[in-house]
Short mmCIF file of C-alpha atoms and ligand atoms in Angstrom, two decimals:
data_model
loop_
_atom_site.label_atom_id
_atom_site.label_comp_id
_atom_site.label_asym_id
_atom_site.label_seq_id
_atom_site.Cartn_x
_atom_site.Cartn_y
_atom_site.Cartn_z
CA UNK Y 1 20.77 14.04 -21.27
CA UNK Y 2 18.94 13.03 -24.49
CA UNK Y 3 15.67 11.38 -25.15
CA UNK Y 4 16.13 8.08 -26.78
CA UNK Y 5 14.45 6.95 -29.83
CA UNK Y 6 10.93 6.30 -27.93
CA UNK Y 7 9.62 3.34 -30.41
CA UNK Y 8 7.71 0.33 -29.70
CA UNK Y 9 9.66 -3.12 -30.94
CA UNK Y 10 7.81 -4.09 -33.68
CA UNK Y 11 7.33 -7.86 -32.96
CA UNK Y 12 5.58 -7.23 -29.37
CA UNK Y 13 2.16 -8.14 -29.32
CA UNK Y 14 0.49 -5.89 -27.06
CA UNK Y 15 -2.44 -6.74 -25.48
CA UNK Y 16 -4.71 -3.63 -24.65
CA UNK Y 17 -6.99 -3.87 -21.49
CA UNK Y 18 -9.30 -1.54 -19.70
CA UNK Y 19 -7.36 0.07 -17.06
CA UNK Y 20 -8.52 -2.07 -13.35
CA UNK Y 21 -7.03 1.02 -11.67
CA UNK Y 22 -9.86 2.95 -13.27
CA UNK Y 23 -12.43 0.65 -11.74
CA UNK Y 24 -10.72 -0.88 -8.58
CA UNK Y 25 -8.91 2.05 -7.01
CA UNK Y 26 -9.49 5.76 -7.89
CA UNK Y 27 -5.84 5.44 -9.42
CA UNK Y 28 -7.01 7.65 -12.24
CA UNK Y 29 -8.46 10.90 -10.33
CA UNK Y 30 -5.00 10.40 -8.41
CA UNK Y 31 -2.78 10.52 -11.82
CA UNK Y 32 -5.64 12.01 -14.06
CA UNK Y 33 -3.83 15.02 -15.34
CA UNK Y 34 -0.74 12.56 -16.07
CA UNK Y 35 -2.51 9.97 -18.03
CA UNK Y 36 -4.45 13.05 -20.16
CA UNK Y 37 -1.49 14.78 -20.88
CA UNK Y 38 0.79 11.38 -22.05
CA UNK Y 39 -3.01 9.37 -23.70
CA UNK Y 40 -2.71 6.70 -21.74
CA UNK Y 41 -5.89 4.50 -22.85
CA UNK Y 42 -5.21 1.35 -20.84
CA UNK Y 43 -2.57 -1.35 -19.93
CA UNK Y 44 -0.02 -4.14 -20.97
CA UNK Y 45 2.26 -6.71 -19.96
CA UNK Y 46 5.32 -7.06 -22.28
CA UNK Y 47 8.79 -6.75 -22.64
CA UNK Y 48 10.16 -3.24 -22.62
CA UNK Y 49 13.67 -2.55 -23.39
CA UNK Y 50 16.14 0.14 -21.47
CA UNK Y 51 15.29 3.18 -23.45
CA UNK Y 52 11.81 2.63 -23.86
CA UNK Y 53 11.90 2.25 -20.12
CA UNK Y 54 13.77 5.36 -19.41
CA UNK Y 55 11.60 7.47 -21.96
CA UNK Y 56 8.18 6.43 -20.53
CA UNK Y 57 9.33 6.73 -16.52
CA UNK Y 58 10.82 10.23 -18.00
CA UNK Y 59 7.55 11.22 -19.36
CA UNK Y 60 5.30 9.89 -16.75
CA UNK Y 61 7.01 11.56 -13.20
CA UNK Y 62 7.83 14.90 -15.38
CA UNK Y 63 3.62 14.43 -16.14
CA UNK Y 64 2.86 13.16 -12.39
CA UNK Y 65 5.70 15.66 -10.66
CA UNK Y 66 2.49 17.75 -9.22
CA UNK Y 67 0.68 15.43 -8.32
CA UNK Y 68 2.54 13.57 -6.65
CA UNK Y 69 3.67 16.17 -4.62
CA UNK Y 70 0.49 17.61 -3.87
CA UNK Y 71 -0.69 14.06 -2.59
CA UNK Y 72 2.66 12.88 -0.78
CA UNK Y 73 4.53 16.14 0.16
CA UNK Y 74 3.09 16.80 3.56
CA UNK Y 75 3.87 13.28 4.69
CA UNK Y 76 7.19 13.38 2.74
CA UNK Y 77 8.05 16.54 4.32
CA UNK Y 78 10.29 19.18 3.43
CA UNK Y 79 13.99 17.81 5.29
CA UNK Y 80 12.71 14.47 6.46
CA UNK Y 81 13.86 10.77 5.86
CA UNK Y 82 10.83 8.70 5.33
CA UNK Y 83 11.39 5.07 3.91
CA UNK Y 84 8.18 4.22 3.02
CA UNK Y 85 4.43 4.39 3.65
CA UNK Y 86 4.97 2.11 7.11
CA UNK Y 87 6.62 5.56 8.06
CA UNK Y 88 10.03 4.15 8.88
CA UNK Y 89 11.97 7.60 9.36
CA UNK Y 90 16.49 7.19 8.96
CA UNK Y 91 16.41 9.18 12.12
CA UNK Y 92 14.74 6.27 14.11
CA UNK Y 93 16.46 3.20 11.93
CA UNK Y 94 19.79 4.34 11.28
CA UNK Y 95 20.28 2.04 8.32
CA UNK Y 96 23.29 4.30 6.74
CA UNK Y 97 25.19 4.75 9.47
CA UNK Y 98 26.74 7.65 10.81
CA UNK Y 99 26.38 10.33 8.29
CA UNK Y 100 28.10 13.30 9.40
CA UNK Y 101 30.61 14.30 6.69
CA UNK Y 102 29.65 11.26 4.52
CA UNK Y 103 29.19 11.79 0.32
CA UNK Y 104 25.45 10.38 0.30
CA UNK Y 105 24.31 9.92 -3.00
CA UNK Y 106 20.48 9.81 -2.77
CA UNK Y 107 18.89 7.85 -6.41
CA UNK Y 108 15.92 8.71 -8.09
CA UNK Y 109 15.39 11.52 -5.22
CA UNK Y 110 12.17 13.05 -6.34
CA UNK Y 111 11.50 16.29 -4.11
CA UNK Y 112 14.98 15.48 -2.73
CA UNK Y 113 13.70 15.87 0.95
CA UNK Y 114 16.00 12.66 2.10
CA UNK Y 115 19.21 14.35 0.48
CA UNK Y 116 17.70 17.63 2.36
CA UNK Y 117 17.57 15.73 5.97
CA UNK Y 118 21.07 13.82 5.39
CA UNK Y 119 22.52 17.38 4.66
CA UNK Y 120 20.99 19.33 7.43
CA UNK Y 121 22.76 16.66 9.65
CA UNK Y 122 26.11 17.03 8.76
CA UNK Y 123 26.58 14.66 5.18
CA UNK Y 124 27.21 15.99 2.10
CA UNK Y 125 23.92 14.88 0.10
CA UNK Y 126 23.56 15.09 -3.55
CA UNK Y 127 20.06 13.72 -5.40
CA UNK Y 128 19.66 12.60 -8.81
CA UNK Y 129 17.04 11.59 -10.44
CA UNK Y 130 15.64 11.26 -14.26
CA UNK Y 131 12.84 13.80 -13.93
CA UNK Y 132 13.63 17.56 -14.64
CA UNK Y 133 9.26 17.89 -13.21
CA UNK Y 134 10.59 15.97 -9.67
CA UNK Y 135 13.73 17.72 -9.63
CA UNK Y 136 11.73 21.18 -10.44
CA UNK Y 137 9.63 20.46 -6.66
CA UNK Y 138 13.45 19.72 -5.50
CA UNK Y 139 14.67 23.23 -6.34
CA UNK Y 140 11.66 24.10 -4.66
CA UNK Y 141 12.23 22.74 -1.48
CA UNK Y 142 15.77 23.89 -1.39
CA UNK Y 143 14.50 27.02 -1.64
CA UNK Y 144 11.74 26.55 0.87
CA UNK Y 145 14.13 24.83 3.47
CA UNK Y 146 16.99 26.90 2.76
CA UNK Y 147 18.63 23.58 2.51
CA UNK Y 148 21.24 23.48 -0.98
CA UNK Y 149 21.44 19.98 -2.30
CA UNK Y 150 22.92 19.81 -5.50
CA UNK Y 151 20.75 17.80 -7.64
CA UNK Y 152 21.36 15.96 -10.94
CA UNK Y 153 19.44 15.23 -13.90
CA UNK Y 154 20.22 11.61 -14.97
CA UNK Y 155 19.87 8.00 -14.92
CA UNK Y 156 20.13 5.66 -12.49
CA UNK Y 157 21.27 2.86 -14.98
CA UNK Y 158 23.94 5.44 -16.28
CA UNK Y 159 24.96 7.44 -12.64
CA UNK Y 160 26.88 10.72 -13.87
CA UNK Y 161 29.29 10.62 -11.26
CA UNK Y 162 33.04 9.43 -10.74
CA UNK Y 163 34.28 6.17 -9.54
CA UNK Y 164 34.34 5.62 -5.87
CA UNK Y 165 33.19 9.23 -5.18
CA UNK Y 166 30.75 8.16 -2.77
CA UNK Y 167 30.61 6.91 1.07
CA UNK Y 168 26.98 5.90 0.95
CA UNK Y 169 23.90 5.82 -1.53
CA UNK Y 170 20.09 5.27 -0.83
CA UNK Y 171 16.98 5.35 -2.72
CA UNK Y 172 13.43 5.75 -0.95
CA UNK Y 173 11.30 3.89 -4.21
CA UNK Y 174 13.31 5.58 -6.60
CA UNK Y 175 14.30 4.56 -10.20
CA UNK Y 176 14.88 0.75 -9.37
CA UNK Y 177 11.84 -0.39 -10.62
CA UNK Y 178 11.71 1.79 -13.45
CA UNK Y 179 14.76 0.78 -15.00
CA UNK Y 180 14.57 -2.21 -17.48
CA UNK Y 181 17.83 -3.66 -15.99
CA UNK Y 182 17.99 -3.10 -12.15
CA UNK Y 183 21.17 -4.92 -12.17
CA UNK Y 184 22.68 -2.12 -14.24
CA UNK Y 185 21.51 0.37 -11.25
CA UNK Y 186 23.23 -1.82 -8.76
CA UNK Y 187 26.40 -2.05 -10.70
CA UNK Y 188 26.45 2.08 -11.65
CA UNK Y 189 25.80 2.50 -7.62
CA UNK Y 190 28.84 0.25 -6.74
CA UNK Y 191 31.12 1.49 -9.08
CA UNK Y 192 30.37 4.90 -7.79
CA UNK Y 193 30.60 4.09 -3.90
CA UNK Y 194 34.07 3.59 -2.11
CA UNK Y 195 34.67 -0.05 -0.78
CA UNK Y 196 32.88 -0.57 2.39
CA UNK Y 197 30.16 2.09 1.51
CA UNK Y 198 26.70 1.41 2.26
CA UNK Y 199 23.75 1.36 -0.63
CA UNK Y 200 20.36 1.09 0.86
CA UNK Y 201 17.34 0.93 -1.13
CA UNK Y 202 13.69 0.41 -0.60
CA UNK Y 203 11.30 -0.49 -3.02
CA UNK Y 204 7.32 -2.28 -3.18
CA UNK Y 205 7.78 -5.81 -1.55
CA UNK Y 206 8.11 -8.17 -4.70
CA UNK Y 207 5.14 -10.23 -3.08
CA UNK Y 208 2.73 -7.47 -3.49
CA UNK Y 209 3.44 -8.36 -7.66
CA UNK Y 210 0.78 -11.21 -7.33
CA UNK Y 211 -2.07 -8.85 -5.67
CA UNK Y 212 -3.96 -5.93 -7.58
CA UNK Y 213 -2.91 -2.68 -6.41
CA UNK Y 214 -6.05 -2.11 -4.23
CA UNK Y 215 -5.29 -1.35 -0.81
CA UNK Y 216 -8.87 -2.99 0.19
CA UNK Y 217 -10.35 -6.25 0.21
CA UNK Y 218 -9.55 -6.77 -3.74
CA UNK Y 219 -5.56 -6.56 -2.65
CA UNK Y 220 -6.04 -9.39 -0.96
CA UNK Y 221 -6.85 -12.16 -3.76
CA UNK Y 222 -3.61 -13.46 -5.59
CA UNK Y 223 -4.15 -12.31 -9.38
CA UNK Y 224 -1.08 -13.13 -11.30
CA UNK Y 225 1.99 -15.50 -10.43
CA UNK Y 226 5.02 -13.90 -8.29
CA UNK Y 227 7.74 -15.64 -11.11
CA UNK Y 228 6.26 -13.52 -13.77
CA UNK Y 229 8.66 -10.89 -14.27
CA UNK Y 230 6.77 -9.32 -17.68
CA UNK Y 231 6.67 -5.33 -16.78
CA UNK Y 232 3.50 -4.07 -16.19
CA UNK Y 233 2.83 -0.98 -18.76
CA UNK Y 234 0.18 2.30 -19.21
CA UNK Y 235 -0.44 2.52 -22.85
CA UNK Y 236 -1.16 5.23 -25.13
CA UNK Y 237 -3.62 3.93 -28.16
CA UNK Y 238 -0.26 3.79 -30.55
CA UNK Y 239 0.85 1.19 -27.53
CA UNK Y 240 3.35 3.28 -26.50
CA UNK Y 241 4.60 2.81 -23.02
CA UNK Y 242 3.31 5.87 -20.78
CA UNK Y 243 4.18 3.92 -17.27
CA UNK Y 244 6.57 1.42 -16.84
CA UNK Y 245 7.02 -0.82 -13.49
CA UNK Y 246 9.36 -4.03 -13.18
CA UNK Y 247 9.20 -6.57 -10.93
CA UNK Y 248 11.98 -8.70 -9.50
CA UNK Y 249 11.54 -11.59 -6.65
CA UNK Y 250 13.27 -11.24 -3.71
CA UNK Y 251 15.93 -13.98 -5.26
CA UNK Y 252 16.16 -11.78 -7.98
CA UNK Y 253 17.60 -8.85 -5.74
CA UNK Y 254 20.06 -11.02 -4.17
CA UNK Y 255 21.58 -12.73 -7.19
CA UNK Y 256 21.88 -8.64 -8.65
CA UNK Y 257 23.64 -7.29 -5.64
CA UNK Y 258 26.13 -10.19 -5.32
CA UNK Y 259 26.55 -9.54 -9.03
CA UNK Y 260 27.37 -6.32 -8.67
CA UNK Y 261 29.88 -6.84 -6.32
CA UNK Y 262 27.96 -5.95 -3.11
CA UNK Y 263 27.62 -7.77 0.32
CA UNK Y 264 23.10 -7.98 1.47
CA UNK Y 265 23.70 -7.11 5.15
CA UNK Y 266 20.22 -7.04 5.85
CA UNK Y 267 16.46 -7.12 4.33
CA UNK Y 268 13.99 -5.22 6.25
CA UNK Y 269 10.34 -6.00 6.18
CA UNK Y 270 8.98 -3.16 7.88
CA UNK Y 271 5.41 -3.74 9.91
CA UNK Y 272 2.67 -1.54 9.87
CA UNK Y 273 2.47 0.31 12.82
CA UNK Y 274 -0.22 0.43 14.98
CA UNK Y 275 -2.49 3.55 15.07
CA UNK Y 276 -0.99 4.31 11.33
CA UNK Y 277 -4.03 5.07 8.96
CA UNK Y 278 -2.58 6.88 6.09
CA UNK Y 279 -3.29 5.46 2.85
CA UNK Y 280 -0.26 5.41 -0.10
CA UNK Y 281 -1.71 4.27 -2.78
CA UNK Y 282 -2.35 0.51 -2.33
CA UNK Y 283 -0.39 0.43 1.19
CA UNK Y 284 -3.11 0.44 3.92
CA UNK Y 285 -3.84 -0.54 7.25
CA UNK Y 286 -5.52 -3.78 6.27
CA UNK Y 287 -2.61 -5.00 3.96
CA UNK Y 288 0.03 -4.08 5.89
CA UNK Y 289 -1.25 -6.04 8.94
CA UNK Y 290 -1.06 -9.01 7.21
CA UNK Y 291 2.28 -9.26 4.61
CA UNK Y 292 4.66 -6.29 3.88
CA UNK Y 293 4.37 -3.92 1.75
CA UNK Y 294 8.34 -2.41 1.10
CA UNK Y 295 11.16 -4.38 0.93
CA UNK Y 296 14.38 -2.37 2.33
CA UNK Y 297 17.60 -3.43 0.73
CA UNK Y 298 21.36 -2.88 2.89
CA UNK Y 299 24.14 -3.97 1.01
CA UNK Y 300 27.77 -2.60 1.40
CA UNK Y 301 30.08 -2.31 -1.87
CA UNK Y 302 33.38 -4.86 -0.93
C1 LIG K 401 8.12 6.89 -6.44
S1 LIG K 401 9.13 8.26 -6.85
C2 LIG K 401 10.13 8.35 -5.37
C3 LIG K 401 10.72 9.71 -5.17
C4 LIG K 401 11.37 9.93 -3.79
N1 LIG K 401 12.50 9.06 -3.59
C5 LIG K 401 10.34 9.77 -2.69
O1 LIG K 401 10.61 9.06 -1.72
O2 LIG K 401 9.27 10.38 -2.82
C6 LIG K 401 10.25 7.58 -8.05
C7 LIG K 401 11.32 8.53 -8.51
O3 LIG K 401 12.26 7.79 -9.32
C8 LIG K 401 12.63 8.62 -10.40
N2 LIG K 401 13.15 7.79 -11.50
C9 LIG K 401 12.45 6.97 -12.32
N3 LIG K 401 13.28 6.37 -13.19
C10 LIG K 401 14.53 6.83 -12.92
C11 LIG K 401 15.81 6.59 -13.47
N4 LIG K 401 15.98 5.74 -14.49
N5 LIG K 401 16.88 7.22 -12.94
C12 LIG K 401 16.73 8.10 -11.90
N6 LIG K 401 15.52 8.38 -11.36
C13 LIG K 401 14.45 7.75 -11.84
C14 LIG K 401 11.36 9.36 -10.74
O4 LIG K 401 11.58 10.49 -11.54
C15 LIG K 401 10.81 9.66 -9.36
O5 LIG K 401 11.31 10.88 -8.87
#
């Protein structure tokens, strides 16, 4: 896979902003090394188009690949199935289905540890995922687990696989709201997924769009209006996109997966469990008592 042209449209006005993540969480000592290495001086809201998308997500997880790792891995685990922060685990919720001997595609797979548990139980896992840093502490934990998922350098808007190859897909917060056109990842998952097959994805509950990312009192004061769909971007001082994040209300997601063909069997708010403590980034115990903080997507292909 190439990089594409990485330029900034020239008739964007971009509006440069000290970083609140410096100030209101210690976002920065978390991704430090990642915003020295890529110059990211602050943040914008814009429009950002597919391949500047795809460039700046590439260039910020292979930048953040450690770090990330160091901070989530334990709780991540080497062979596990964790949905999200709440700590929903697959083996508890079940929400693909029997596995055994199933093609599982998992998207945007990171340290592939999903694709790792879903093999080690009988499916036939394979990850992909954009970053060649997150795929590099994949390798790693197929090493470290003894666990061999194949894993796959690519896009989620552009899936490198064959038609209908698949039984099932999931995605754990990965690539969906990276991509400047989630509807493309939606329509790239059904065409690779046999009728009937199930695509379950989780991603940040659209809601938490209006709070700032602070998982104290500050996430708790609306700052900006949930029917704003302009990305939220790191900048370097050129205004080059270091970060990219979309956002998509929950209507949004619906209208996409009918589009693409697929049947919503279910939306799962999880609930933050009680005598759960552990901080991910702006998830906490406060916030999560009082509205969710993942949104968890089943849809079957028809
Ligand atoms: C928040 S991490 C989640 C990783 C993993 N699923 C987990 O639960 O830890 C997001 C992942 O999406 C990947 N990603 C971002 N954009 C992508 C794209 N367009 N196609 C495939 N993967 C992408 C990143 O490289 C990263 O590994």
């Amino acid at each position: 896979m190439t990089d594409p042209e990485h330029s900034v449209p020239e008739s964007t006005e971009i509006e440069l902003e000290p970083n609140p993540a410096r100030t209101i969480v210690p976002v920065s000592e978390r991704h430090l090394s990642a915003e020295a290495a890529l110059g990211t001086v602050g943040i914008a809201k814009r429009s950002v188009d597919r391949a500047e998308s795809r460039w700046a997500s590439r260039a910020w997880w292979d930048a953040d690949a450690d770090d990330y790792q160091a901070e989530h891995g334990d709780f991540l685990g080497v062979a596990d199935f964790v949905w999200c922060p709440e700590g929903v685990r697959e083996a508890n919720a079940r929400l693909l289905g029997d596995i055994a001997g199933q093609a599982i595609l998992e998207v945007g797979c990171g340290s592939a540890a999903s694709a790792r548990w879903l093999r080690a139980r009988g499916a036939y896992a394979v990850g992909v995922d954009l970053s060649a840093g997150m795929l590099g502490h994949a390798r790693a934990g197929n090493t470290e687990s003894g666990i061999d998922v194949p894993l796959v350098q690519g896009s989620a808007d552009e899936l490198p696989f064959a038609t209908a190859g698949f039984d099932a897909a999931c995605s754990a917060f990965g690539a969906v709201p990276f991509v400047a056109d989630s509807g493309a990842v939606l329509r790239e998952v059904a065409r690779v997924l046999r009728p009937g097959g199930r695509w379950v994805f989780a991603v940040t509950h659209p809601m938490r769009w209006i709070f700032p990312d602070d998982p104290g009192e500050g996430g708790l004061t609306v700052a900006q209006s949930y029917f704003d769909r302009t990305p939220y971007l790191e900048v370097d001082e050129d205004g080059r996109a270091t970060y990219v994040e979309h956002h998509r209300t929950l209507g949004d997601f619906v209208r996409q997966i009918r589009a693409a063909g697929m049947v919503l069997t279910d939306l799962i708010e999880p609930e933050w469990p009680d005598g759960h403590d552990r901080e991910w980034g702006q998830w906490s115990p406060l916030r999560g008592r009082l509205f969710p903080g993942t949104a968890i997507f089943c849809c079957e292909r028809g």
